[in-house]
PDB file of C-alpha atoms in Angstrom:
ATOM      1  CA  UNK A   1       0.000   0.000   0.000  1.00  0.00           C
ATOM      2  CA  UNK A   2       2.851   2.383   0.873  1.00  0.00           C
ATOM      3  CA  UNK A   3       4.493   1.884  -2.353  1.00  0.00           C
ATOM      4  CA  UNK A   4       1.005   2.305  -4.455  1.00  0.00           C
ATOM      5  CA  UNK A   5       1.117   6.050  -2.487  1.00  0.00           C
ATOM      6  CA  UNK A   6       5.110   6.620  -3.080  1.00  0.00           C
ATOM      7  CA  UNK A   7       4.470   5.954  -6.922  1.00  0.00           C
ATOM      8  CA  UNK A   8       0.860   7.809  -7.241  1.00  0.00           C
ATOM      9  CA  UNK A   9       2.669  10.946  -5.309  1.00  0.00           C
ATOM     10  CA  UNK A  10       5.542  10.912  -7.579  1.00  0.00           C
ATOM     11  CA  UNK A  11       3.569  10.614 -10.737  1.00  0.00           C
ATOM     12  CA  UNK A  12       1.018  13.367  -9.495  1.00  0.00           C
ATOM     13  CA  UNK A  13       4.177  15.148  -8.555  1.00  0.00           C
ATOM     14  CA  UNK A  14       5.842  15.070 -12.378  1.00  0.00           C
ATOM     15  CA  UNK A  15       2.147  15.661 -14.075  1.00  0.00           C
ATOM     16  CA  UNK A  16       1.896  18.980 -11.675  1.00  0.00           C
ATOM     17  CA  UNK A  17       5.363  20.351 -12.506  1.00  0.00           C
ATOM     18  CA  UNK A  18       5.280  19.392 -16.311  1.00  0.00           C
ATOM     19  CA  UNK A  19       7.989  18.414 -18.256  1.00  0.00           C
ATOM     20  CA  UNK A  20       8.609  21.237 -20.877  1.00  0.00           C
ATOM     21  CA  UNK A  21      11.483  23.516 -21.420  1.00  0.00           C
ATOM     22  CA  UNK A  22      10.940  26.793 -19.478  1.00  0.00           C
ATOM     23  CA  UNK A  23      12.856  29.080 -21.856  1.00  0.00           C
ATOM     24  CA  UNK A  24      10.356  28.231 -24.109  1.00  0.00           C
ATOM     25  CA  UNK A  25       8.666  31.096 -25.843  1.00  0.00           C
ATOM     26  CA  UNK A  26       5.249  30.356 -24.226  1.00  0.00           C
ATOM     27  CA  UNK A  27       6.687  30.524 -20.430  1.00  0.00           C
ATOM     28  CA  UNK A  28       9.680  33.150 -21.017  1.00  0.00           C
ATOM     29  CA  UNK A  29       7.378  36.075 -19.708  1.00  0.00           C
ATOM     30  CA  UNK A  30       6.696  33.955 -16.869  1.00  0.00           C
ATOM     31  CA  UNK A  31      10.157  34.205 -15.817  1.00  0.00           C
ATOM     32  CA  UNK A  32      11.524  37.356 -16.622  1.00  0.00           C
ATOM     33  CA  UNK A  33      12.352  39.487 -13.381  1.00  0.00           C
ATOM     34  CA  UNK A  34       8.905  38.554 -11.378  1.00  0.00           C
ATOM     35  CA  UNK A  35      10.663  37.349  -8.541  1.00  0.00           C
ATOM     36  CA  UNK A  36       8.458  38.089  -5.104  1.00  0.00           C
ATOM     37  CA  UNK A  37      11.210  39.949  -2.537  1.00  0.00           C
ATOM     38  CA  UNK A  38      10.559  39.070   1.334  1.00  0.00           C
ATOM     39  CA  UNK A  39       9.454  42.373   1.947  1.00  0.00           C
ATOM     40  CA  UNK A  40       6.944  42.322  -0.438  1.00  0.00           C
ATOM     41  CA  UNK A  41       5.294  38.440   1.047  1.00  0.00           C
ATOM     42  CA  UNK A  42       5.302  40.259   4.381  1.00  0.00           C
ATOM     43  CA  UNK A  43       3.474  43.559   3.178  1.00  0.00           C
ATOM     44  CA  UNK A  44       1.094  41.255   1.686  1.00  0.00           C
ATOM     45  CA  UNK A  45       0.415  38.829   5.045  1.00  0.00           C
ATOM     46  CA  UNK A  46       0.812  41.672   7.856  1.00  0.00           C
ATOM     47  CA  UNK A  47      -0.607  44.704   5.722  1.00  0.00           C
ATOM     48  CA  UNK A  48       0.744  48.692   6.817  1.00  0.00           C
ATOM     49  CA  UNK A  49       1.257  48.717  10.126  1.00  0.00           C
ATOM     50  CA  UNK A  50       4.167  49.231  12.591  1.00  0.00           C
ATOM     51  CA  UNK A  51       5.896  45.410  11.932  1.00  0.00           C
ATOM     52  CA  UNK A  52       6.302  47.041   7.872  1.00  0.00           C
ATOM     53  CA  UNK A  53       7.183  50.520   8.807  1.00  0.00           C
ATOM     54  CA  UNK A  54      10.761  50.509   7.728  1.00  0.00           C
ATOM     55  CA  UNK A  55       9.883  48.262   4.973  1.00  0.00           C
ATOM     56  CA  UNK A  56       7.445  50.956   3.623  1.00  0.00           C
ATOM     57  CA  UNK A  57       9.200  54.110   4.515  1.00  0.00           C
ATOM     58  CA  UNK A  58      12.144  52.937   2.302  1.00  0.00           C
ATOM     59  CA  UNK A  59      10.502  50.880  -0.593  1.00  0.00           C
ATOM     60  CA  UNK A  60      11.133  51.662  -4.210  1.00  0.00           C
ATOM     61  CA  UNK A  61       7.818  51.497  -4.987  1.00  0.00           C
ATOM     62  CA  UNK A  62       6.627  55.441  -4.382  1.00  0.00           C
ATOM     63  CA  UNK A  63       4.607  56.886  -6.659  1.00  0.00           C
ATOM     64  CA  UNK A  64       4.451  60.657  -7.321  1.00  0.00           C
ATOM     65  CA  UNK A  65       1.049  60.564  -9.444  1.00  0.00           C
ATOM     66  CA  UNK A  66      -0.701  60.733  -6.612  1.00  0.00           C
ATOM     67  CA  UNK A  67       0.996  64.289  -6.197  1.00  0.00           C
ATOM     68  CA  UNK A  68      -0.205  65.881  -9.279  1.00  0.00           C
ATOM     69  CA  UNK A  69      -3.741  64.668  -9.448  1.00  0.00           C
ATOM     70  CA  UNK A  70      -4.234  65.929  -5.574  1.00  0.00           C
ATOM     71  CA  UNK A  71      -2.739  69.529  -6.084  1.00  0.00           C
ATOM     72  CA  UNK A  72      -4.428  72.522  -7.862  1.00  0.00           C
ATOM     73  CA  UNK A  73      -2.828  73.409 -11.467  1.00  0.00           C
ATOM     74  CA  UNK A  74      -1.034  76.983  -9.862  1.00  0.00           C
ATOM     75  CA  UNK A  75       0.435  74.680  -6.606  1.00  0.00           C
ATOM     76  CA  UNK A  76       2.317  72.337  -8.693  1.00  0.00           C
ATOM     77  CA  UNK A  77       5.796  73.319  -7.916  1.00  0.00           C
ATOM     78  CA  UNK A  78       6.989  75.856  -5.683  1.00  0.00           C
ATOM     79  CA  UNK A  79       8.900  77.758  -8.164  1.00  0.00           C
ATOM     80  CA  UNK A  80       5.875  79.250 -10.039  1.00  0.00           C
ATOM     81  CA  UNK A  81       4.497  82.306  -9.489  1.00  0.00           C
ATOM     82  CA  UNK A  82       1.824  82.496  -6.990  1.00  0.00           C
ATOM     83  CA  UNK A  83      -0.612  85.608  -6.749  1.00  0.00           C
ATOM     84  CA  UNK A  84      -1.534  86.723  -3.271  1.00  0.00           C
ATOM     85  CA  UNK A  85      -3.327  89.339  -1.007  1.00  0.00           C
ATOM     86  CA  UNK A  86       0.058  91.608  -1.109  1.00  0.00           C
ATOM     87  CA  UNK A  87      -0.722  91.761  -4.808  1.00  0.00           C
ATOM     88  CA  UNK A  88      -4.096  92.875  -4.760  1.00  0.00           C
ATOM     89  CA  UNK A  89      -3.412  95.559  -2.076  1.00  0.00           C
ATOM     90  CA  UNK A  90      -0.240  96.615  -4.258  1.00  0.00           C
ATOM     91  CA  UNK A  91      -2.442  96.779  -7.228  1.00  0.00           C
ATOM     92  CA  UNK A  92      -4.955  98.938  -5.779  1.00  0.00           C
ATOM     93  CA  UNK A  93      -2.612 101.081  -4.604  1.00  0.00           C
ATOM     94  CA  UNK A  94      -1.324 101.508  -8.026  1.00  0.00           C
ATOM     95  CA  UNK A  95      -4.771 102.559  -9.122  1.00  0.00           C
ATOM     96  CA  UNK A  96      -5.071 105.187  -6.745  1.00  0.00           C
ATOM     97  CA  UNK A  97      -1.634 106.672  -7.671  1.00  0.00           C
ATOM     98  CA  UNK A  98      -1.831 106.569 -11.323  1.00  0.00           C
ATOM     99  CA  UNK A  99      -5.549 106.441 -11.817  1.00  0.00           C
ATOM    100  CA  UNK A 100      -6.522 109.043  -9.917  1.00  0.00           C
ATOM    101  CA  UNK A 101      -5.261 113.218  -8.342  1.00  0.00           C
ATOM    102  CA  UNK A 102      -5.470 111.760  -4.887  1.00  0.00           C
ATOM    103  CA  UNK A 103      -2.422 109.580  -2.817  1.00  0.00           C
ATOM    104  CA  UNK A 104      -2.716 106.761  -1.742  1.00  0.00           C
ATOM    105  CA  UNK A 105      -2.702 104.891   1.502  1.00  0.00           C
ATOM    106  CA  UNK A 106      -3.846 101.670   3.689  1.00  0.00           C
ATOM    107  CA  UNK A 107      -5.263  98.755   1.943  1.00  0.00           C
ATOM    108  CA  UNK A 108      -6.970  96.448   3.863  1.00  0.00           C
ATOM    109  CA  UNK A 109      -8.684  93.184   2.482  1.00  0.00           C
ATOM    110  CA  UNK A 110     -11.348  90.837   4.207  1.00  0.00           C
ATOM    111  CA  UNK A 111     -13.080  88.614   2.587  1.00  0.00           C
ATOM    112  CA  UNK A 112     -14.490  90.185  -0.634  1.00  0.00           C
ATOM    113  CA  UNK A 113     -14.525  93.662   1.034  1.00  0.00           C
ATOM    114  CA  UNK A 114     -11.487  96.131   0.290  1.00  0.00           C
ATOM    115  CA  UNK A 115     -11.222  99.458   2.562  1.00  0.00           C
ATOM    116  CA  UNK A 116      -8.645 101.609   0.542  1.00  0.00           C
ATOM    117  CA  UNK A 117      -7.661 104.806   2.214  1.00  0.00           C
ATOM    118  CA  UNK A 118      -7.075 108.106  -0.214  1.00  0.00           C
ATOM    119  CA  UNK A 119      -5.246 110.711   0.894  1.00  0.00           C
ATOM    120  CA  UNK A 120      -7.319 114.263  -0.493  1.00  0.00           C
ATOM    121  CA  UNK A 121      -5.564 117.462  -1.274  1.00  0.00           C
ATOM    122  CA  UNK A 122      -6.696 120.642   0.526  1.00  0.00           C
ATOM    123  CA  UNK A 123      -7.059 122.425  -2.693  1.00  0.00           C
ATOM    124  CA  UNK A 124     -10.112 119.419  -3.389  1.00  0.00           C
ATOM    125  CA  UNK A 125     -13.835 121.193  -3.108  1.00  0.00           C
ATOM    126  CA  UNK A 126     -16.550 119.240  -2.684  1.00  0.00           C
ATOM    127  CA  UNK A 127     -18.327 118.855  -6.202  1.00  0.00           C
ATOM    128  CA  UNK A 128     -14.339 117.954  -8.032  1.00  0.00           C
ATOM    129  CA  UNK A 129     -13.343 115.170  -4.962  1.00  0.00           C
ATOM    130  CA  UNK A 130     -16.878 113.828  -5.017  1.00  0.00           C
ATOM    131  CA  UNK A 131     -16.644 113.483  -8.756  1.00  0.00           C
ATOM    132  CA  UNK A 132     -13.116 111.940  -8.733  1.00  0.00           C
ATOM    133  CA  UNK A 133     -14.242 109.485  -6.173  1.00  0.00           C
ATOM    134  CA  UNK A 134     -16.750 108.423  -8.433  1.00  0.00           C
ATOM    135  CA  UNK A 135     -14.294 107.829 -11.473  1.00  0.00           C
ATOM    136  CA  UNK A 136     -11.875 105.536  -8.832  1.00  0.00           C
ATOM    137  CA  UNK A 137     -14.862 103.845  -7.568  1.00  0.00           C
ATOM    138  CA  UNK A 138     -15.623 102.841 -11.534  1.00  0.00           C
ATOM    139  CA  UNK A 139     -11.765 101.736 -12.183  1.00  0.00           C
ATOM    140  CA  UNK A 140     -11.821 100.356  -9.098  1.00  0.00           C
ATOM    141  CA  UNK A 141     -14.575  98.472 -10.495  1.00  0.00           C
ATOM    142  CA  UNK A 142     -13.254  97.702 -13.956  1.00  0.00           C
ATOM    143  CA  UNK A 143      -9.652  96.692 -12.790  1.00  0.00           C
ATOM    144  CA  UNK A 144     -10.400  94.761  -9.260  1.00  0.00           C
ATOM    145  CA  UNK A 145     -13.828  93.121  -9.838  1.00  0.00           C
ATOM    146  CA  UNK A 146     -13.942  90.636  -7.153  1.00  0.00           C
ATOM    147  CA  UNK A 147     -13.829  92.937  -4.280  1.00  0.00           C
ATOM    148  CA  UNK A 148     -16.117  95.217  -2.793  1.00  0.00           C
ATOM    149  CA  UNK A 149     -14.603  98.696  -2.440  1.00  0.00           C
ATOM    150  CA  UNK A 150     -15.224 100.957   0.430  1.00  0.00           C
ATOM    151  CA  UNK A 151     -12.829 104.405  -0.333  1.00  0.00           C
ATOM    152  CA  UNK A 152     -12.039 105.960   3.348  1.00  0.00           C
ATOM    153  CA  UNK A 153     -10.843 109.574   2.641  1.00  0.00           C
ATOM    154  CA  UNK A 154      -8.297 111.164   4.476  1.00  0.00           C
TER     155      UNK A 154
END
């Protein structure tokens, strides 16, 4: 009986490995370089956690695609330009020096509201500063649309 199991278990044994030539061209791509590392058997059974810490940390298998599908097109690299509140405040002050007969001064932003101190000339009456408010509160408008401009004269 013994020997009727030693001969069916090394018959079942050559049927299950196969007798054919592995550099054939039907099993080549079945050999090339897919060799499974240690580290890889052990991410596999224990999963991320502290045992595969070091394992992780260091593996060559990092992907940076994740990276640029996650950040906003202007955010992709830290060299590029990036517009900011100091650019709006400079830009309204800009207005009020070439736009306008007044000076300017503070610019403060909060939100969508923008409280832009101009600094009036004595010589200003009523009826000419009133109108030349008007005209920066329309460039203002034209040139800086997404805030709300409040003009605090002083």
């Amino acid at each position: 009986m013994k020997k009727k199991w030693l001969v069916g278990l090394l018959v079942g044994t050559f049927l299950v490995t196969g007798c054919n030539d592995p550099d054939t061209p039907d099993v080549q791509a079945l050999n090339d370089n897919h060799r499974i590392s240690p580290e890889q058997v052990t991410y596999g059974l224990l999963g991320p956690g502290p045992i595969n810490y070091g394992s992780i940390r260091h593996s060559a298998m990092k992907s940076q695609m994740a990276e640029v599908n996650t950040t906003g097109g202007s955010y992709r690299s830290a060299n590029n330009y990036h517009q900011d509140l100091g650019d709006d405040q400079a830009l309204m002050k800009r207005i009020v020096a070439n736009e306008s007969p007044f000076n300017p001064g503070s610019v403060m932003i909060a939100g969508h509201n923008a409280w832009v101190t101009v600094h009036v000339p004595q010589e200003f009456d009523q009826t000419n500063k009133k109108t030349e408010l008007d005209k920066l509160k329309r460039t203002f408008l034209l040139e800086v649309p997404r805030y709300e401009i409040h003009l605090k004269e002083s």
